[in-house]
mmCIF file of C-alpha atoms in Angstrom:
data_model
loop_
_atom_site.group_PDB
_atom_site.id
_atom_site.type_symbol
_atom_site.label_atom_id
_atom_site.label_comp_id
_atom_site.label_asym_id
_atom_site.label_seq_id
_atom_site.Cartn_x
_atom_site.Cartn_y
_atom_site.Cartn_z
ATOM 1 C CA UNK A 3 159.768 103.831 118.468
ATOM 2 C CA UNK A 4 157.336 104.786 115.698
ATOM 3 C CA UNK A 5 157.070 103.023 112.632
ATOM 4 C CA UNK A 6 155.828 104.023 109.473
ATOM 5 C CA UNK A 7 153.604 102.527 107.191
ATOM 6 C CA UNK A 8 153.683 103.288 103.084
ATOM 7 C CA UNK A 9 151.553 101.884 100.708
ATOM 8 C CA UNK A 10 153.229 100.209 97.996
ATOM 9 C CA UNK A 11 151.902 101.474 94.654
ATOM 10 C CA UNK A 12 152.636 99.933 90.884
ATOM 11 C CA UNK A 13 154.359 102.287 88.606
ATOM 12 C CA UNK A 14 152.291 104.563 86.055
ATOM 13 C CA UNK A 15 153.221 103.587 83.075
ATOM 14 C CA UNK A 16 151.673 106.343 79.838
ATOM 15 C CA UNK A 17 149.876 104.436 77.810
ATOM 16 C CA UNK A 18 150.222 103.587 74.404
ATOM 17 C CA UNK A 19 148.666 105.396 71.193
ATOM 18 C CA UNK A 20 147.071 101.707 70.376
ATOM 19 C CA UNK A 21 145.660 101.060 74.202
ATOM 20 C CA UNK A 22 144.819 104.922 74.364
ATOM 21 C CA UNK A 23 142.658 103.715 70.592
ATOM 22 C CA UNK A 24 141.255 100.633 72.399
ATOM 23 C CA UNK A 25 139.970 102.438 75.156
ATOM 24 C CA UNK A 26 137.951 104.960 72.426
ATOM 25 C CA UNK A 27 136.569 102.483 70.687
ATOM 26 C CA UNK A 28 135.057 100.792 73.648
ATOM 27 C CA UNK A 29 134.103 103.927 75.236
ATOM 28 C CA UNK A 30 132.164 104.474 71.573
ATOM 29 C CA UNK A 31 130.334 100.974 72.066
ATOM 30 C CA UNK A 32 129.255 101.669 75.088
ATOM 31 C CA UNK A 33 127.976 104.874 74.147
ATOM 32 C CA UNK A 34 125.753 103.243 71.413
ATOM 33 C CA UNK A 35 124.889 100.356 73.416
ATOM 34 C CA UNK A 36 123.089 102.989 75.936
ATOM 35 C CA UNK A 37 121.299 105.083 73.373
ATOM 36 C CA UNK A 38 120.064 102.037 71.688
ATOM 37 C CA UNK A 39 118.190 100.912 75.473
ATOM 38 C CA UNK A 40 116.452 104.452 75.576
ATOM 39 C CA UNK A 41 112.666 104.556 74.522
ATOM 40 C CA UNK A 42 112.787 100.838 75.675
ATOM 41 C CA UNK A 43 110.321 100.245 78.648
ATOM 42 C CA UNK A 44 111.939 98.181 81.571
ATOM 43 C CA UNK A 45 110.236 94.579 81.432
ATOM 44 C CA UNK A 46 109.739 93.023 84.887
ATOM 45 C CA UNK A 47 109.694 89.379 84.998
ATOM 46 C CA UNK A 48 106.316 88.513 85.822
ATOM 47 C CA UNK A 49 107.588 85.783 88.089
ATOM 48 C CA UNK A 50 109.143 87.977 90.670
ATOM 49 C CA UNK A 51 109.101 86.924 94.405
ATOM 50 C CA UNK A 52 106.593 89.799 95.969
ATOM 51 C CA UNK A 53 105.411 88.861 99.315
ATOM 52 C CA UNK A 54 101.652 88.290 99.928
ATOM 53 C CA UNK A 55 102.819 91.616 102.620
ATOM 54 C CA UNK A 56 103.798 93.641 100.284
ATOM 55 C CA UNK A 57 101.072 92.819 98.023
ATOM 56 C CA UNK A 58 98.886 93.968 100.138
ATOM 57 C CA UNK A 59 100.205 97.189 101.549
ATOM 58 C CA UNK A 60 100.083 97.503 97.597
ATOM 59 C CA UNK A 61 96.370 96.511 97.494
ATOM 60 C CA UNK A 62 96.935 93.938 94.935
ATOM 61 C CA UNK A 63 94.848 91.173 96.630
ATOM 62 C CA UNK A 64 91.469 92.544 96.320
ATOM 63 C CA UNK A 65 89.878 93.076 93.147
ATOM 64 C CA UNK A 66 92.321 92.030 90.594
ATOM 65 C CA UNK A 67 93.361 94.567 88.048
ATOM 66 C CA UNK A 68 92.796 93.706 84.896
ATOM 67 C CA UNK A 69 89.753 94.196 83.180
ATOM 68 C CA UNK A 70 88.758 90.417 82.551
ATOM 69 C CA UNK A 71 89.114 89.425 86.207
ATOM 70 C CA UNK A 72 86.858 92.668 87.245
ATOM 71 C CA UNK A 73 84.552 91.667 84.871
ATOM 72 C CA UNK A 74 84.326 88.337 86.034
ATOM 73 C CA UNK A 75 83.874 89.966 90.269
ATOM 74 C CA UNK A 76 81.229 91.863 88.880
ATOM 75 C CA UNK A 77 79.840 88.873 86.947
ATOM 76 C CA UNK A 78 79.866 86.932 90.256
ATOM 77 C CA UNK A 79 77.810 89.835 91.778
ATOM 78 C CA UNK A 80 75.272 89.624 89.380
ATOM 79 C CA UNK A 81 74.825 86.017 89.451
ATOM 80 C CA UNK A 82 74.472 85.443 93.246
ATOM 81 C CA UNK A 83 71.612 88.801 92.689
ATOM 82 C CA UNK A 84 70.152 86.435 89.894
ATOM 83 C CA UNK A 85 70.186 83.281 91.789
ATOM 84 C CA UNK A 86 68.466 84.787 95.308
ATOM 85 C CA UNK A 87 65.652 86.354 93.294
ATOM 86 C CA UNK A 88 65.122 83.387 91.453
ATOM 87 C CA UNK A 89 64.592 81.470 94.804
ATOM 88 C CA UNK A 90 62.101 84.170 96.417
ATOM 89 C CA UNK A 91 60.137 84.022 92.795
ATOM 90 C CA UNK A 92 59.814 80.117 93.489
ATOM 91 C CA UNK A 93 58.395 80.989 96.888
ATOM 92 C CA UNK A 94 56.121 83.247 95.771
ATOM 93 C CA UNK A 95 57.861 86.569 97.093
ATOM 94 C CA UNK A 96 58.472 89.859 95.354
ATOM 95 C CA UNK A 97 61.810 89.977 93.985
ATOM 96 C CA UNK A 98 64.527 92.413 95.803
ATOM 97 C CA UNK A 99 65.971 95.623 93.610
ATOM 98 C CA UNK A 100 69.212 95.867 93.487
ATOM 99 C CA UNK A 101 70.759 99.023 95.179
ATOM 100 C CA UNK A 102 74.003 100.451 94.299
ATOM 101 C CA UNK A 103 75.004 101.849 97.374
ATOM 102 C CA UNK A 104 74.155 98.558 99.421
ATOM 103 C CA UNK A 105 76.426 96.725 97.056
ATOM 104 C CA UNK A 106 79.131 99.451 97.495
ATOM 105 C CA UNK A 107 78.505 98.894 101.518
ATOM 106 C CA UNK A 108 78.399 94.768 101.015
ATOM 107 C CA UNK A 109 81.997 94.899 98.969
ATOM 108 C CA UNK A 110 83.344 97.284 101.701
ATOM 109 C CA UNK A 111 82.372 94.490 103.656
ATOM 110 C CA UNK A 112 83.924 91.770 102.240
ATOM 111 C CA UNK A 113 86.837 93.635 101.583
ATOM 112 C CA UNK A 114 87.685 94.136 104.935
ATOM 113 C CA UNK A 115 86.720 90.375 105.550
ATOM 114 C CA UNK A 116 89.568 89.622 102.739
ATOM 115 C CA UNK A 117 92.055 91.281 103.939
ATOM 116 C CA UNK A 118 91.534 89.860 107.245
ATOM 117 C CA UNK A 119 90.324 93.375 109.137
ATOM 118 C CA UNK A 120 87.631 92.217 110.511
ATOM 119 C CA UNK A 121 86.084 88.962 111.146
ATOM 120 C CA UNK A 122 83.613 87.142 109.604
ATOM 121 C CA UNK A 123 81.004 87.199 112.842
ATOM 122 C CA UNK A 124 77.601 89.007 113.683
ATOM 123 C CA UNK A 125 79.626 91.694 115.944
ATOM 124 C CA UNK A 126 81.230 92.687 112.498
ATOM 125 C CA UNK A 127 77.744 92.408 110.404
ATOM 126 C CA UNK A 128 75.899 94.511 113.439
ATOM 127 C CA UNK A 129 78.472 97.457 112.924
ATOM 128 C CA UNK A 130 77.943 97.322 109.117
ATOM 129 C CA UNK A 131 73.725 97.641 109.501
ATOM 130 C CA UNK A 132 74.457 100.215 112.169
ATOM 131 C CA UNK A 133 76.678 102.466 109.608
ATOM 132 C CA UNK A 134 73.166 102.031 106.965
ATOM 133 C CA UNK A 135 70.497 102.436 109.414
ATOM 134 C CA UNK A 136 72.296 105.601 110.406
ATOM 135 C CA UNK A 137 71.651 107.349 107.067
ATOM 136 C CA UNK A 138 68.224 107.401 107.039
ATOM 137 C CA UNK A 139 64.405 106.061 108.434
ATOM 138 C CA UNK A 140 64.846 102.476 107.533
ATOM 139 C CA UNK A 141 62.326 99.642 108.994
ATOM 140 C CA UNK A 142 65.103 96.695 108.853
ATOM 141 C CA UNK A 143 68.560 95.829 107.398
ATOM 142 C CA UNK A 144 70.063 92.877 107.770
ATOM 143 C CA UNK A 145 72.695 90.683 105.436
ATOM 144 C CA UNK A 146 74.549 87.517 105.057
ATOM 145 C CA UNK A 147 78.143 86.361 104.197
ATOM 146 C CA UNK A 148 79.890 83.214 102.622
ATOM 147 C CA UNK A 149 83.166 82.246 102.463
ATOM 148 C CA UNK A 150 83.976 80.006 99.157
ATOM 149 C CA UNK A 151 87.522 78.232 98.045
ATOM 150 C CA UNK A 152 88.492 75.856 95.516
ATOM 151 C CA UNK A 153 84.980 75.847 93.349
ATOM 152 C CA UNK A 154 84.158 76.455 89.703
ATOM 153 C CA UNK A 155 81.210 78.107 90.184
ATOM 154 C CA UNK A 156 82.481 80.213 93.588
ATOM 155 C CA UNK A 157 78.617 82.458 93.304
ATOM 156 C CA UNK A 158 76.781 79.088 92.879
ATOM 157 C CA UNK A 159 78.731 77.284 96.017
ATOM 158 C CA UNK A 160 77.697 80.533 97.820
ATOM 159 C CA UNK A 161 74.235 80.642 97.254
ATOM 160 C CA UNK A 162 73.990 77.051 97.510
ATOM 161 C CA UNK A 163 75.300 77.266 101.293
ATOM 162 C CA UNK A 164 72.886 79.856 102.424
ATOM 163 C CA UNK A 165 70.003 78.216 100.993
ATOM 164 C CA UNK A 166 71.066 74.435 101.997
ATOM 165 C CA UNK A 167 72.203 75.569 105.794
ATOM 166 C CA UNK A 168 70.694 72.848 107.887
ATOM 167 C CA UNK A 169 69.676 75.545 110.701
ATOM 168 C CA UNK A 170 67.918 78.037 108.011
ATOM 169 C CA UNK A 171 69.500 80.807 109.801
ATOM 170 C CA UNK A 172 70.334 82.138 106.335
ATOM 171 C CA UNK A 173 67.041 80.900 104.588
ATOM 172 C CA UNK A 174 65.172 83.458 106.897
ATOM 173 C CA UNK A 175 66.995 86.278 105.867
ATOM 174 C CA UNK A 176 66.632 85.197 102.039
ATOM 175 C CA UNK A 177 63.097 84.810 102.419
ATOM 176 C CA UNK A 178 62.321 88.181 104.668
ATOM 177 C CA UNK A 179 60.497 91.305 103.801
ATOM 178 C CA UNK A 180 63.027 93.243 102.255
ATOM 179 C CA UNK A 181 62.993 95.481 98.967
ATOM 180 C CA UNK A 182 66.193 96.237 98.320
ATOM 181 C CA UNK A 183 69.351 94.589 98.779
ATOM 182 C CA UNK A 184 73.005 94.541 97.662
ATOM 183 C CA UNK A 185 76.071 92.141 96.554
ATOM 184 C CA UNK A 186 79.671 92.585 97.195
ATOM 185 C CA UNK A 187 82.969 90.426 96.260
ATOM 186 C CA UNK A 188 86.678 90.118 96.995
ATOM 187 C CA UNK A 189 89.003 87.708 96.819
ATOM 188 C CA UNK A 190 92.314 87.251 98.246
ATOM 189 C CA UNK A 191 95.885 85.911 96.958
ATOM 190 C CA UNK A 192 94.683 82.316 98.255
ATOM 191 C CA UNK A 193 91.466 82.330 95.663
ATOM 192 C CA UNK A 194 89.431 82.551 98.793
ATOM 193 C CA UNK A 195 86.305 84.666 98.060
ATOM 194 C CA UNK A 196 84.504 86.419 100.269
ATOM 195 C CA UNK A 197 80.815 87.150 99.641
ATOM 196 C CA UNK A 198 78.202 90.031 101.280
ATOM 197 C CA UNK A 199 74.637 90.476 100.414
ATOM 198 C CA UNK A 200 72.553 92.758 102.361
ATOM 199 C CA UNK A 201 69.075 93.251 102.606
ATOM 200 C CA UNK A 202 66.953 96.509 103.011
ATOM 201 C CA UNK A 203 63.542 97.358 103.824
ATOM 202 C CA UNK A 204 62.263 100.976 103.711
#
């Protein structure tokens, strides 16, 4: 026995000359409505839910990028430069040049620190002098790193840690026989920031 299934459909009806109006006017409005949105860039709100994942596939944890908050990385680089020649000039030592390539090795470093590639440990630091001792006849290389959160002065706190560390493990580094050295930044989404200085003698 086979049945046979129909779907029941309303009548058509042709519609009338005042619906058939209706539907041109709004098919005018909407026509308007669109050309009036074109030119008009698409505003995000700036309080969308992007996941710390996806920020940083997108590389939008390190080195914020605005211009003020690059100044102010760069501003922290200077300072913690400032501050550890200051101390050596107290101590009576020459004071260190600073060396653009070191500081472009030191942020590589912290970099990778920030985003969590590597970890802050001498294994890590041993690979980095390595890498620079490989490009040419250097005597020594050695650097430091610091790890700051919640302060006001993050390149103060930093320096402030090497210089105060009860075991002076960073205080002989500071106060070695070095000419050159370099500074690197980065910070994270949690305001951690992560700081390198390396030290170079020819």
């Amino acid at each position: 026995m086979y049945r046979h299934w129909h779907q029941l459909r309303p009548r058509q009806q042709k519609p009338t000359p005042l619906i058939a109006l209706g539907i041109m006017f709004l098919c005018l409005y909407l026509s308007n409505y669109i050309n009036s949105l074109q030119g008009k860039p698409l505003q995000l709100d700036s309080g969308s839910n992007i996941s710390d994942t996806e920020r940083h596939f997108r590389g939008e944890e390190f080195f914020p990028k605005d211009a003020s908050s690059t100044q102010s990385i760069n501003s922290l680089e200077q300072s913690v430069y400032e501050q550890i020649n200051e101390h050596r000039e107290s101590k009576g030592l020459p004071p260190l040049v600073l060396d653009g390539w070191l500081s472009k090795q030191a942020r590589e470093q912290s970099t990778a620190m920030a985003r969590g590639e590597i970890s802050v440990d001498d294994q890590a630091m041993q690979s980095r002098h390595q890498q620079i001792v490989s490009t040419g006849p250097y005597k020594q290389v050695s650097s430091i790193v610091c790890i700051t959160f919640g302060h006001t002065l993050p390149g103060r706190a930093a320096v402030n840690g090497w210089l105060n560390d009860p075991q002076e493990r960073f205080r002989s580094t500071i106060d070695g026989n070095y000419e050159l050295t370099g500074v690197g930044v980065a910070m994270n989404l949690k305001g951690e920031y992560y700081f390198t200085q390396i030290f170079l003698l020819r």
